[in-house]
Structure formats: structure tokens, C-alpha cells
Amino acid sequence: MQGMLATWVDFDQAGEADFNEWYNTEHLLERAMVPGFYNARRYVAIHGSPKYFALYDTESPEVLTSPSYKHILENPTEWSMQIMPQFRNFDRCVAEQIYQYGQGWAQIAISMRISIPAEEVNRVADRLIETVLPVASEAAGTVGLFLMKPLAPTGGPKPAETKGPPITLFLNAACLDEQAANEALHGALGPHALESADIPPRFVNTGMYRFVCGVDRSVVDRNKPA
């Protein structure tokens, strides 16, 4: 079962240039080089919050509790130690993938953090997989759908601010452009569709994000010095 790490964060505008340089040139590569990570990519909000969203695909959920990953969490770089304490509105989700349609990335990512009661998760996930996601996969411009079930929290940055409600399901959609994403959010992934799977709109935090940059582990490995 494939794993995924998702993070959301805001950052003060005064230090945002340094934050983005750190993320784009050090942080993504550092994570992507951990054994078992396939890639690392980040996005910026078109609408929704927090402003920044990142995704990391792994070969299994166990990679996210592995000694190699724990080592970089417990031994941050000097630059990371300067940046991470300044995170605001930080949220983090370690999860296993329970549904996938399509492959690859796209220009636009839809992020849906779903916070239903824990005892309802399996039933609601089944409803999404059976009724909502097959229809959403046929929508024009939707090239990927990924439903994730969060696991127990692991180590990571300790934000100063309190996080929002716990994520009990996470749905990510990859869309070719904003028009396709908007159509999905008003149709196949809209409030009416989610309510058909017993997910009230008040339990969903939705954002639309534009791709900024990413690191693919296979490309890095091919370009290592011999």
C-alpha cells in the first residue's frame, strides 16, 4: 500500500522569499532523497488556506516511520531550524493510499481535508470509492484522484499555533487547469456529491492549488555522479 505525506502551511510575508528559497532548493530535495520516497512537490493557493500545500509519495506508509526519515526529522539543517519555527497554521497528514485513479501530476491540485467522526471513516470511504470517485474520474480535465486514510501522527515540526480539526480522510485531485478544477468542485466533487457519501460540507476544508515545483527521485538518481 503506497504512502503519502501532505502538509499545509502559512508563512509571514516578510520572510516569505527566504521560506520559498529554502523549500524549493533544500527541503524538497532532502525529503525526496530519503529511501522509499518517490517524489516531493509543492503548490501555492489559488483559493483556500493555508497558502502552501506539499505532497510526498512513498512506496509504503512505513517509509514515513523509517529510521532514515526519522533521522532527518531529528537532525534538521541549520536553514530548516531557522525556517520551521516560523510556520503558521501548519497541518500535517501521514496517510496510506486506499484509492487511486490516474497517474502523475497536473497543473492544479484540489486538496480536501475531511474531518468526519473516526467511527464513520471506513463506511464513508467505501461510499466515496463506490459512488463519488468513479464519476469524478470521468470528468473532463481530471487526470488523477487519490483518497488517503491518515495514520497515527509521527514526528515533525512543532508549530506554535494549534492545528485545526483532525483529518480523518484526505482527498487529492489532479486537474489540468482551473476550469477543470472549478467544474469538479461544482459537480463531481461538489457539496451535493460529497453529501451523497454522507460528508456534510462543514466537515470539509477545500483548497485549490497551483503547482510550483517538484523533485522526482528517479531523475535525481539518474543524474548522480558515477
Coordinates of N, CA and C in Angstrom, one line a residue:
M1 N 0.9 -1.2 0.0 CA 0.0 0.0 0.0 C 0.9 1.2 0.0
Q2 N 0.7 2.1 -1.0 CA 1.5 3.3 -1.1 C 1.2 4.3 0.0
G3 N 2.2 5.1 0.5 CA 2.0 6.1 1.5 C 2.1 7.5 0.9
M4 N 1.6 8.4 1.7 CA 1.7 9.8 1.3 C 1.8 10.7 2.5
L5 N 2.6 11.7 2.4 CA 2.7 12.8 3.4 C 2.2 14.1 2.8
A6 N 1.2 14.7 3.4 CA 0.7 16.0 2.9 C 0.9 17.0 4.0
T7 N 1.3 18.3 3.6 CA 1.5 19.3 4.6 C 0.8 20.6 4.1
W8 N 0.4 21.5 5.0 CA -0.2 22.8 4.6 C 0.4 23.8 5.6
V9 N 0.8 25.0 5.1 CA 1.4 25.9 6.0 C 1.3 27.4 5.4
D10 N 1.2 28.3 6.3 CA 1.3 29.7 6.0 C 2.7 30.2 6.5
F11 N 3.1 31.4 6.0 CA 4.4 32.0 6.4 C 4.2 33.5 6.3
D12 N 4.9 34.2 7.3 CA 4.8 35.7 7.3 C 5.4 36.2 6.0
Q13 N 4.7 37.2 5.4 CA 5.1 37.8 4.2 C 6.6 38.3 4.2
A14 N 7.0 38.9 5.4 CA 8.3 39.5 5.5 C 9.4 38.5 5.2
G15 N 9.2 37.2 5.6 CA 10.2 36.2 5.4 C 9.9 35.2 4.3
E16 N 8.9 35.5 3.5 CA 8.4 34.5 2.5 C 9.4 34.2 1.4
A17 N 10.2 35.1 1.0 CA 11.2 34.9 -0.1 C 12.2 33.8 0.4
D18 N 12.7 34.0 1.6 CA 13.6 33.0 2.2 C 13.0 31.6 2.4
F19 N 11.7 31.7 2.9 CA 11.0 30.4 3.0 C 10.8 29.7 1.7
N20 N 10.5 30.4 0.6 CA 10.3 29.7 -0.7 C 11.6 29.2 -1.2
E21 N 12.7 30.0 -1.0 CA 14.0 29.5 -1.5 C 14.4 28.2 -0.7
W22 N 14.2 28.2 0.6 CA 14.5 27.0 1.4 C 13.7 25.8 0.9
Y23 N 12.4 26.0 0.7 CA 11.6 24.9 0.3 C 12.0 24.4 -1.1
N24 N 12.2 25.3 -2.0 CA 12.5 24.9 -3.4 C 13.8 24.3 -3.6
T25 N 14.8 24.8 -2.9 CA 16.2 24.4 -3.2 C 16.8 23.4 -2.2
E26 N 16.2 23.3 -0.9 CA 16.8 22.4 0.0 C 15.7 21.4 0.5
H27 N 14.6 21.8 1.0 CA 13.7 20.9 1.7 C 13.1 19.8 0.8
L28 N 12.6 20.2 -0.4 CA 12.1 19.2 -1.3 C 13.1 18.1 -1.6
L29 N 14.3 18.5 -2.0 CA 15.3 17.6 -2.3 C 15.7 16.7 -1.2
E30 N 15.8 17.3 0.0 CA 16.2 16.5 1.2 C 15.2 15.4 1.5
R31 N 13.9 15.7 1.3 CA 12.9 14.7 1.6 C 12.9 13.7 0.4
A32 N 13.0 14.1 -0.8 CA 12.9 13.2 -1.9 C 14.1 12.2 -1.9
M33 N 15.2 12.5 -1.2 CA 16.3 11.6 -1.2 C 16.2 10.6 -0.1
V34 N 15.2 10.6 0.7 CA 15.1 9.6 1.7 C 14.7 8.3 1.0
P35 N 15.3 7.2 1.4 CA 14.9 5.9 0.7 C 13.5 5.6 0.9
G36 N 12.8 5.2 -0.2 CA 11.4 4.9 -0.2 C 10.5 6.1 -0.6
F37 N 11.1 7.3 -0.7 CA 10.3 8.4 -1.2 C 10.4 8.4 -2.8
Y38 N 9.3 8.6 -3.4 CA 9.2 8.7 -4.9 C 9.4 10.1 -5.4
N39 N 8.9 11.1 -4.7 CA 8.9 12.4 -5.2 C 8.5 13.4 -4.0
A40 N 8.7 14.7 -4.3 CA 8.3 15.7 -3.4 C 7.8 16.9 -4.3
R41 N 6.7 17.5 -4.0 CA 6.2 18.6 -4.8 C 5.4 19.6 -4.0
R42 N 5.3 20.8 -4.4 CA 4.6 21.8 -3.6 C 3.8 22.7 -4.5
Y43 N 2.8 23.3 -3.9 CA 1.8 24.1 -4.6 C 1.5 25.4 -3.8
V44 N 1.0 26.4 -4.5 CA 0.5 27.6 -3.8 C -0.9 27.9 -4.1
A45 N -1.7 28.4 -3.1 CA -3.1 28.5 -3.2 C -3.6 29.5 -4.3
I46 N -4.6 29.0 -5.0 CA -5.4 29.9 -5.9 C -6.5 30.4 -5.0
H47 N -7.2 29.5 -4.3 CA -8.1 29.9 -3.2 C -8.1 28.8 -2.1
G48 N -8.4 29.2 -0.9 CA -8.3 28.3 0.2 C -7.1 28.6 1.0
S49 N -7.0 28.0 2.2 CA -5.8 28.2 3.1 C -5.5 26.9 3.8
P50 N -4.3 26.8 4.4 CA -3.2 27.7 4.3 C -2.7 28.0 2.8
K51 N -1.7 28.9 2.7 CA -1.3 29.3 1.3 C -0.5 28.2 0.6
Y52 N 0.3 27.5 1.4 CA 1.2 26.5 0.7 C 0.8 25.1 1.1
F53 N 0.9 24.2 0.1 CA 0.5 22.8 0.2 C 1.6 21.9 -0.4
A54 N 2.0 20.8 0.2 CA 3.0 20.0 -0.3 C 2.6 18.5 -0.2
L55 N 3.0 17.7 -1.2 CA 2.7 16.3 -1.2 C 4.0 15.5 -1.4
Y56 N 4.1 14.4 -0.8 CA 5.3 13.5 -0.9 C 4.7 12.0 -1.0
D57 N 5.0 11.4 -2.1 CA 4.6 10.0 -2.3 C 5.7 9.0 -1.9
T58 N 5.3 8.0 -1.2 CA 6.3 7.0 -0.7 C 5.8 5.6 -1.1
E59 N 6.8 4.7 -1.2 CA 6.4 3.3 -1.6 C 5.6 2.6 -0.6
S60 N 5.5 3.0 0.6 CA 4.7 2.4 1.6 C 4.5 3.4 2.8
P61 N 3.5 3.3 3.6 CA 3.3 4.2 4.8 C 4.5 4.0 5.7
E62 N 5.1 2.8 5.8 CA 6.2 2.5 6.7 C 7.4 3.4 6.5
V63 N 7.6 3.9 5.3 CA 8.7 4.8 4.9 C 8.6 6.0 5.8
L64 N 7.4 6.4 6.2 CA 7.3 7.7 7.0 C 7.5 7.5 8.5
T65 N 7.8 6.2 8.9 CA 8.3 6.0 10.2 C 9.6 5.3 10.2
S66 N 10.3 5.3 9.1 CA 11.6 4.6 8.9 C 12.7 5.3 9.7
P67 N 13.8 4.6 10.0 CA 15.0 5.2 10.6 C 15.5 6.4 9.8
S68 N 15.5 6.2 8.4 CA 16.1 7.2 7.6 C 15.3 8.5 7.6
Y69 N 14.0 8.4 7.6 CA 13.1 9.6 7.7 C 13.2 10.2 9.1
K70 N 13.2 9.4 10.1 CA 13.3 9.9 11.5 C 14.6 10.6 11.7
H71 N 15.6 10.2 11.0 CA 16.9 10.8 11.2 C 16.9 12.3 10.7
I72 N 16.3 12.5 9.5 CA 16.3 13.9 9.1 C 15.3 14.8 9.9
L73 N 14.2 14.2 10.4 CA 13.3 14.9 11.3 C 14.0 15.3 12.6
E74 N 14.9 14.4 13.1 CA 15.5 14.7 14.4 C 16.8 15.5 14.2
N75 N 17.3 15.6 13.0 CA 18.6 16.3 12.7 C 18.4 17.4 11.6
P76 N 17.6 18.4 11.8 CA 17.3 19.4 10.8 C 18.6 20.2 10.5
T77 N 18.6 20.7 9.2 CA 19.7 21.5 8.8 C 19.6 22.9 9.5
E78 N 20.7 23.6 9.5 CA 20.6 25.0 10.1 C 19.5 25.8 9.5
W79 N 19.4 25.7 8.2 CA 18.4 26.5 7.5 C 17.0 26.1 7.9
S80 N 16.8 24.8 8.0 CA 15.5 24.3 8.5 C 15.2 24.8 9.9
M81 N 16.2 24.8 10.8 CA 16.0 25.3 12.1 C 15.6 26.8 12.2
Q82 N 16.0 27.5 11.2 CA 15.6 28.9 11.1 C 14.2 29.1 10.6
I83 N 13.8 28.2 9.6 CA 12.6 28.4 8.9 C 11.4 27.8 9.7
M84 N 11.5 26.5 10.1 CA 10.4 25.8 10.6 C 9.7 26.4 11.8
P85 N 10.4 27.0 12.8 CA 9.7 27.6 13.9 C 8.8 28.7 13.5
Q86 N 9.0 29.2 12.3 CA 8.1 30.3 11.8 C 6.9 29.9 11.1
F87 N 6.7 28.6 11.0 CA 5.5 28.0 10.3 C 4.2 28.6 11.1
R88 N 3.2 28.9 10.3 CA 1.9 29.3 10.9 C 0.8 28.4 10.2
N89 N -0.2 28.2 11.0 CA -1.4 27.4 10.5 C -0.9 26.1 9.9
F90 N 0.0 25.5 10.5 CA 0.6 24.3 10.0 C -0.3 23.0 10.2
D91 N -0.4 22.2 9.2 CA -1.1 20.9 9.3 C -0.3 19.9 8.6
R92 N -0.4 18.7 9.1 CA 0.4 17.6 8.5 C -0.4 16.3 8.6
C93 N -0.3 15.5 7.5 CA -1.1 14.3 7.4 C -0.2 13.2 6.8
V94 N 0.0 12.1 7.6 CA 0.7 10.9 7.2 C -0.4 9.9 6.9
A95 N -0.4 9.3 5.7 CA -1.5 8.5 5.3 C -1.1 7.3 4.4
E96 N -2.1 6.4 4.3 CA -1.9 5.3 3.4 C -3.0 5.5 2.3
Q97 N -2.6 5.2 1.1 CA -3.5 5.4 -0.1 C -4.5 4.2 -0.1
I98 N -5.8 4.5 -0.2 CA -6.8 3.5 -0.3 C -7.5 3.5 -1.6
Y99 N -7.3 4.5 -2.4 CA -7.9 4.6 -3.8 C -7.0 5.4 -4.7
Q100 N -6.9 5.0 -5.9 CA -6.1 5.8 -6.9 C -6.7 5.6 -8.3
Y101 N -6.9 6.8 -8.9 CA -7.3 6.8 -10.3 C -6.2 7.7 -11.0
G102 N -5.7 7.2 -12.1 CA -4.7 8.0 -12.9 C -3.3 8.0 -12.3
Q103 N -2.4 8.7 -13.0 CA -1.0 8.7 -12.7 C -0.5 10.1 -12.8
G104 N 0.6 10.4 -12.2 CA 1.3 11.7 -12.4 C 0.7 12.9 -11.7
W105 N 1.2 14.1 -12.1 CA 0.9 15.3 -11.5 C 0.2 16.2 -12.6
A106 N -0.4 17.3 -12.2 CA -1.0 18.2 -13.1 C -0.8 19.6 -12.6
Q107 N -1.2 20.6 -13.4 CA -1.0 22.0 -13.0 C -1.8 22.4 -11.7
I108 N -2.9 21.8 -11.6 CA -3.8 22.2 -10.4 C -4.1 21.0 -9.5
A109 N -4.0 21.3 -8.2 CA -4.3 20.2 -7.3 C -5.5 20.7 -6.4
I110 N -6.5 19.8 -6.2 CA -7.5 20.1 -5.3 C -7.2 19.3 -4.0
S111 N -7.2 20.0 -2.9 CA -7.0 19.4 -1.6 C -8.3 19.4 -0.8
M112 N -8.7 18.3 -0.3 CA -9.9 18.2 0.6 C -9.5 17.4 1.9
R113 N -9.5 18.2 3.0 CA -9.2 17.6 4.3 C -10.6 17.4 4.9
I114 N -10.9 16.1 5.1 CA -12.2 15.7 5.6 C -12.1 15.3 7.1
S115 N -12.9 15.8 7.9 CA -12.9 15.6 9.4 C -14.2 15.1 9.9
I116 N -14.5 13.9 9.4 CA -15.7 13.2 9.9 C -15.3 12.4 11.2
P117 N -16.3 12.0 12.0 CA -16.0 11.2 13.2 C -15.3 9.9 12.8
A118 N -14.3 9.5 13.6 CA -13.5 8.4 13.3 C -14.2 7.1 13.1
E119 N -15.3 6.9 13.8 CA -16.1 5.7 13.7 C -16.8 5.6 12.3
E120 N -16.9 6.7 11.6 CA -17.6 6.7 10.3 C -16.6 6.6 9.1
V121 N -15.3 6.6 9.4 CA -14.4 6.7 8.3 C -14.5 5.6 7.3
N122 N -14.5 4.4 7.7 CA -14.5 3.2 6.8 C -15.7 3.2 5.9
R123 N -16.9 3.4 6.6 CA -18.1 3.4 5.8 C -18.2 4.6 4.8
V124 N -17.7 5.8 5.2 CA -17.7 6.9 4.3 C -16.7 6.7 3.1
A125 N -15.6 6.2 3.5 CA -14.5 5.9 2.4 C -15.1 4.9 1.4
D126 N -15.8 3.9 1.8 CA -16.4 2.9 0.9 C -17.4 3.6 0.0
R127 N -18.2 4.5 0.6 CA -19.2 5.3 -0.2 C -18.5 6.1 -1.2
L128 N -17.5 6.8 -0.9 CA -16.7 7.6 -1.8 C -16.2 6.8 -3.0
I129 N -15.6 5.6 -2.6 CA -15.0 4.8 -3.6 C -16.0 4.1 -4.6
E130 N -17.2 3.8 -4.0 CA -18.2 3.2 -4.8 C -19.0 4.1 -5.7
T131 N -19.3 5.3 -5.2 CA -20.2 6.2 -5.8 C -19.7 7.5 -6.4
V132 N -18.8 8.2 -5.6 CA -18.4 9.5 -6.0 C -17.2 9.5 -6.9
L133 N -16.1 8.8 -6.5 CA -14.9 8.8 -7.2 C -14.9 8.3 -8.6
P134 N -15.7 7.2 -8.9 CA -15.8 6.7 -10.3 C -16.4 7.8 -11.2
V135 N -17.4 8.5 -10.7 CA -18.0 9.6 -11.5 C -17.0 10.7 -11.7
A136 N -16.3 11.1 -10.6 CA -15.3 12.2 -10.7 C -14.1 11.9 -11.6
S137 N -13.8 10.6 -11.7 CA -12.7 10.2 -12.6 C -13.0 10.4 -14.1
E138 N -14.3 10.5 -14.4 CA -14.7 10.7 -15.8 C -14.8 12.1 -16.2
A139 N -14.7 13.0 -15.2 CA -14.8 14.5 -15.5 C -13.7 14.9 -16.4
A140 N -14.0 15.8 -17.4 CA -13.0 16.3 -18.3 C -12.0 17.1 -17.5
G141 N -10.7 16.8 -17.8 CA -9.6 17.6 -17.2 C -9.1 17.0 -15.9
T142 N -9.8 16.0 -15.3 CA -9.4 15.4 -14.1 C -8.5 14.2 -14.5
V143 N -7.2 14.3 -14.1 CA -6.3 13.2 -14.5 C -5.8 12.4 -13.4
G144 N -6.2 12.7 -12.1 CA -5.8 11.9 -11.0 C -6.7 12.1 -9.8
L145 N -7.0 11.0 -9.1 CA -7.8 11.1 -7.9 C -7.1 10.2 -6.9
F146 N -6.9 10.7 -5.6 CA -6.2 9.9 -4.6 C -6.9 10.1 -3.3
L147 N -7.4 9.0 -2.7 CA -8.1 9.0 -1.4 C -7.1 8.4 -0.4
M148 N -6.9 9.1 0.7 CA -5.9 8.7 1.7 C -6.6 8.6 3.0
K149 N -6.1 7.6 3.8 CA -6.6 7.4 5.2 C -5.4 7.7 6.1
P150 N -5.5 8.7 6.9 CA -4.4 9.1 7.8 C -4.1 8.0 8.8
L151 N -2.8 8.0 9.2 CA -2.3 7.1 10.2 C -2.0 7.8 11.4
A152 N -1.5 7.2 12.5 CA -1.2 7.8 13.7 C -0.1 8.9 13.4
P153 N -0.2 10.0 14.1 CA 0.8 11.1 13.9 C 2.3 10.6 14.1
T154 N 3.2 11.1 13.4 CA 4.6 10.8 13.6 C 5.3 12.2 13.9
G155 N 6.6 12.1 14.1 CA 7.4 13.3 14.4 C 7.3 14.3 13.3
G156 N 7.7 15.5 13.6 CA 7.7 16.6 12.6 C 7.9 17.9 13.2
P157 N 7.7 19.0 12.4 CA 7.9 20.3 13.0 C 6.8 20.5 14.1
K158 N 7.1 21.3 15.1 CA 6.2 21.6 16.2 C 5.7 23.1 16.0
P159 N 4.6 23.3 15.3 CA 4.2 24.6 15.1 C 3.7 25.3 16.4
A160 N 3.8 26.6 16.5 CA 3.4 27.3 17.7 C 1.9 27.4 17.8
E161 N 1.2 27.4 16.6 CA -0.3 27.6 16.7 C -1.0 26.2 16.7
T162 N -2.1 26.2 17.3 CA -2.9 24.9 17.3 C -3.4 24.6 15.9
K163 N -3.4 23.3 15.6 CA -3.9 22.9 14.3 C -5.4 22.8 14.4
G164 N -6.0 22.6 13.2 CA -7.4 22.5 13.1 C -7.9 21.1 13.5
P165 N -9.2 20.8 13.1 CA -9.7 19.5 13.5 C -8.9 18.4 12.8
P166 N -8.9 17.2 13.5 CA -8.1 16.1 12.9 C -8.6 15.7 11.6
I167 N -7.7 15.4 10.6 CA -8.1 14.9 9.3 C -8.3 13.4 9.4
T168 N -9.5 13.0 9.0 CA -9.8 11.5 9.0 C -9.9 10.9 7.7
L169 N -10.0 11.7 6.6 CA -9.8 11.3 5.2 C -9.2 12.5 4.5
F170 N -8.4 12.2 3.5 CA -7.8 13.2 2.6 C -8.0 12.9 1.2
L171 N -8.6 13.8 0.4 CA -8.9 13.5 -1.0 C -8.1 14.6 -1.8
N172 N -7.3 14.1 -2.7 CA -6.5 14.9 -3.6 C -6.9 14.6 -5.1
A173 N -7.1 15.7 -5.8 CA -7.4 15.5 -7.2 C -6.5 16.4 -8.0
A174 N -6.0 15.8 -9.2 CA -5.1 16.5 -10.1 C -5.9 16.9 -11.3
C175 N -5.9 18.2 -11.6 CA -6.7 18.7 -12.8 C -5.8 19.5 -13.7
L176 N -6.1 19.4 -15.0 CA -5.3 20.1 -16.0 C -5.2 21.6 -15.9
D177 N -6.3 22.2 -15.5 CA -6.4 23.6 -15.4 C -7.5 24.1 -14.4
E178 N -7.5 25.4 -14.2 CA -8.5 25.9 -13.2 C -9.9 25.6 -13.6
Q179 N -10.2 25.7 -14.9 CA -11.6 25.4 -15.3 C -12.0 24.0 -15.0
A180 N -11.1 23.0 -15.2 CA -11.5 21.7 -14.9 C -11.6 21.5 -13.4
A181 N -10.8 22.2 -12.6 CA -10.9 22.1 -11.1 C -12.2 22.7 -10.6
N182 N -12.5 23.9 -11.2 CA -13.8 24.5 -10.7 C -15.0 23.7 -11.1
E183 N -15.0 23.1 -12.3 CA -16.1 22.2 -12.7 C -16.2 21.0 -11.8
A184 N -15.1 20.4 -11.4 CA -15.1 19.3 -10.4 C -15.7 19.7 -9.1
L185 N -15.3 20.9 -8.6 CA -15.7 21.4 -7.3 C -17.2 21.8 -7.3
H186 N -17.7 22.0 -8.4 CA -19.2 22.4 -8.5 C -20.0 21.2 -9.0
G187 N -19.3 20.1 -9.3 CA -20.0 19.0 -9.9 C -19.6 17.7 -9.2
A188 N -18.8 16.9 -9.8 CA -18.4 15.5 -9.3 C -17.8 15.5 -8.0
L189 N -17.2 16.6 -7.5 CA -16.6 16.7 -6.2 C -17.2 17.8 -5.4
G190 N -18.4 18.2 -5.8 CA -19.0 19.3 -5.1 C -19.8 18.9 -3.9
P191 N -20.4 19.9 -3.2 CA -21.1 19.6 -1.9 C -22.2 18.5 -2.1
H192 N -23.0 18.6 -3.2 CA -24.0 17.6 -3.4 C -23.5 16.2 -3.5
A193 N -22.4 16.0 -4.3 CA -21.7 14.7 -4.4 C -21.2 14.2 -3.1
L194 N -20.5 15.1 -2.3 CA -20.0 14.6 -1.1 C -21.1 14.3 -0.1
E195 N -22.2 15.0 -0.1 CA -23.3 14.7 0.8 C -23.9 13.3 0.5
S196 N -23.8 12.9 -0.8 CA -24.3 11.6 -1.2 C -23.5 10.5 -0.5
A197 N -22.3 10.8 -0.1 CA -21.4 9.9 0.6 C -21.4 10.2 2.1
D198 N -22.4 10.9 2.5 CA -22.6 11.3 4.0 C -21.5 12.1 4.5
I199 N -21.0 13.1 3.7 CA -20.0 14.0 4.2 C -20.6 15.4 4.1
P200 N -21.0 16.0 5.3 CA -21.6 17.3 5.3 C -20.5 18.3 4.9
P201 N -20.9 19.4 4.2 CA -19.9 20.4 3.8 C -19.1 21.0 4.9
R202 N -19.7 21.1 6.1 CA -19.0 21.7 7.2 C -17.8 20.9 7.7
F203 N -17.7 19.6 7.3 CA -16.6 18.7 7.7 C -15.5 18.7 6.7
V204 N -15.6 19.6 5.6 CA -14.6 19.5 4.5 C -13.9 20.9 4.4
N205 N -12.5 20.8 4.4 CA -11.7 22.0 4.2 C -11.1 21.9 2.8
T206 N -11.6 22.7 1.9 CA -11.2 22.5 0.5 C -10.3 23.7 0.0
G207 N -9.3 23.4 -0.7 CA -8.4 24.4 -1.3 C -8.0 24.0 -2.8
M208 N -7.8 25.0 -3.6 CA -7.3 24.8 -5.0 C -5.9 25.4 -5.1
Y209 N -5.0 24.6 -5.5 CA -3.6 25.0 -5.5 C -2.9 24.8 -6.9
R210 N -2.0 25.7 -7.2 CA -1.2 25.7 -8.4 C 0.2 25.1 -8.2
F211 N 0.6 24.2 -9.0 CA 1.9 23.6 -8.9 C 3.0 24.6 -9.0
V212 N 4.0 24.5 -8.1 CA 5.2 25.4 -8.0 C 6.4 24.7 -8.5
C213 N 6.8 23.6 -7.9 CA 7.9 22.9 -8.3 C 7.9 21.5 -7.6
G214 N 8.8 20.6 -8.1 CA 8.9 19.3 -7.5 C 10.2 18.6 -7.8
V215 N 10.4 17.5 -7.1 CA 11.6 16.7 -7.3 C 11.2 15.3 -7.5
D216 N 11.7 14.7 -8.5 CA 11.4 13.3 -8.8 C 12.7 12.4 -8.4
R217 N 12.5 11.5 -7.6 CA 13.6 10.7 -7.1 C 14.4 10.0 -8.2
S218 N 13.6 9.5 -9.2 CA 14.2 8.7 -10.3 C 15.1 9.6 -11.1
V219 N 14.7 10.9 -11.3 CA 15.6 11.8 -12.1 C 16.8 12.2 -11.3
V220 N 16.7 12.4 -10.0 CA 17.9 12.6 -9.1 C 18.9 11.5 -9.2
D221 N 18.3 10.3 -9.1 CA 19.2 9.1 -9.1 C 20.0 8.9 -10.4
R222 N 19.3 9.3 -11.5 CA 19.9 9.1 -12.9 C 21.0 10.1 -13.1
N223 N 20.9 11.3 -12.3 CA 21.9 12.3 -12.5 C 23.0 12.4 -11.5
K224 N 23.1 11.3 -10.6 CA 24.1 11.3 -9.6 C 25.5 11.0 -10.3
P225 N 26.6 11.6 -9.8 CA 27.9 11.3 -10.4 C 28.2 9.8 -10.4
A226 N 28.8 9.3 -11.4 CA 29.2 7.9 -11.4 C 30.2 7.6 -10.4

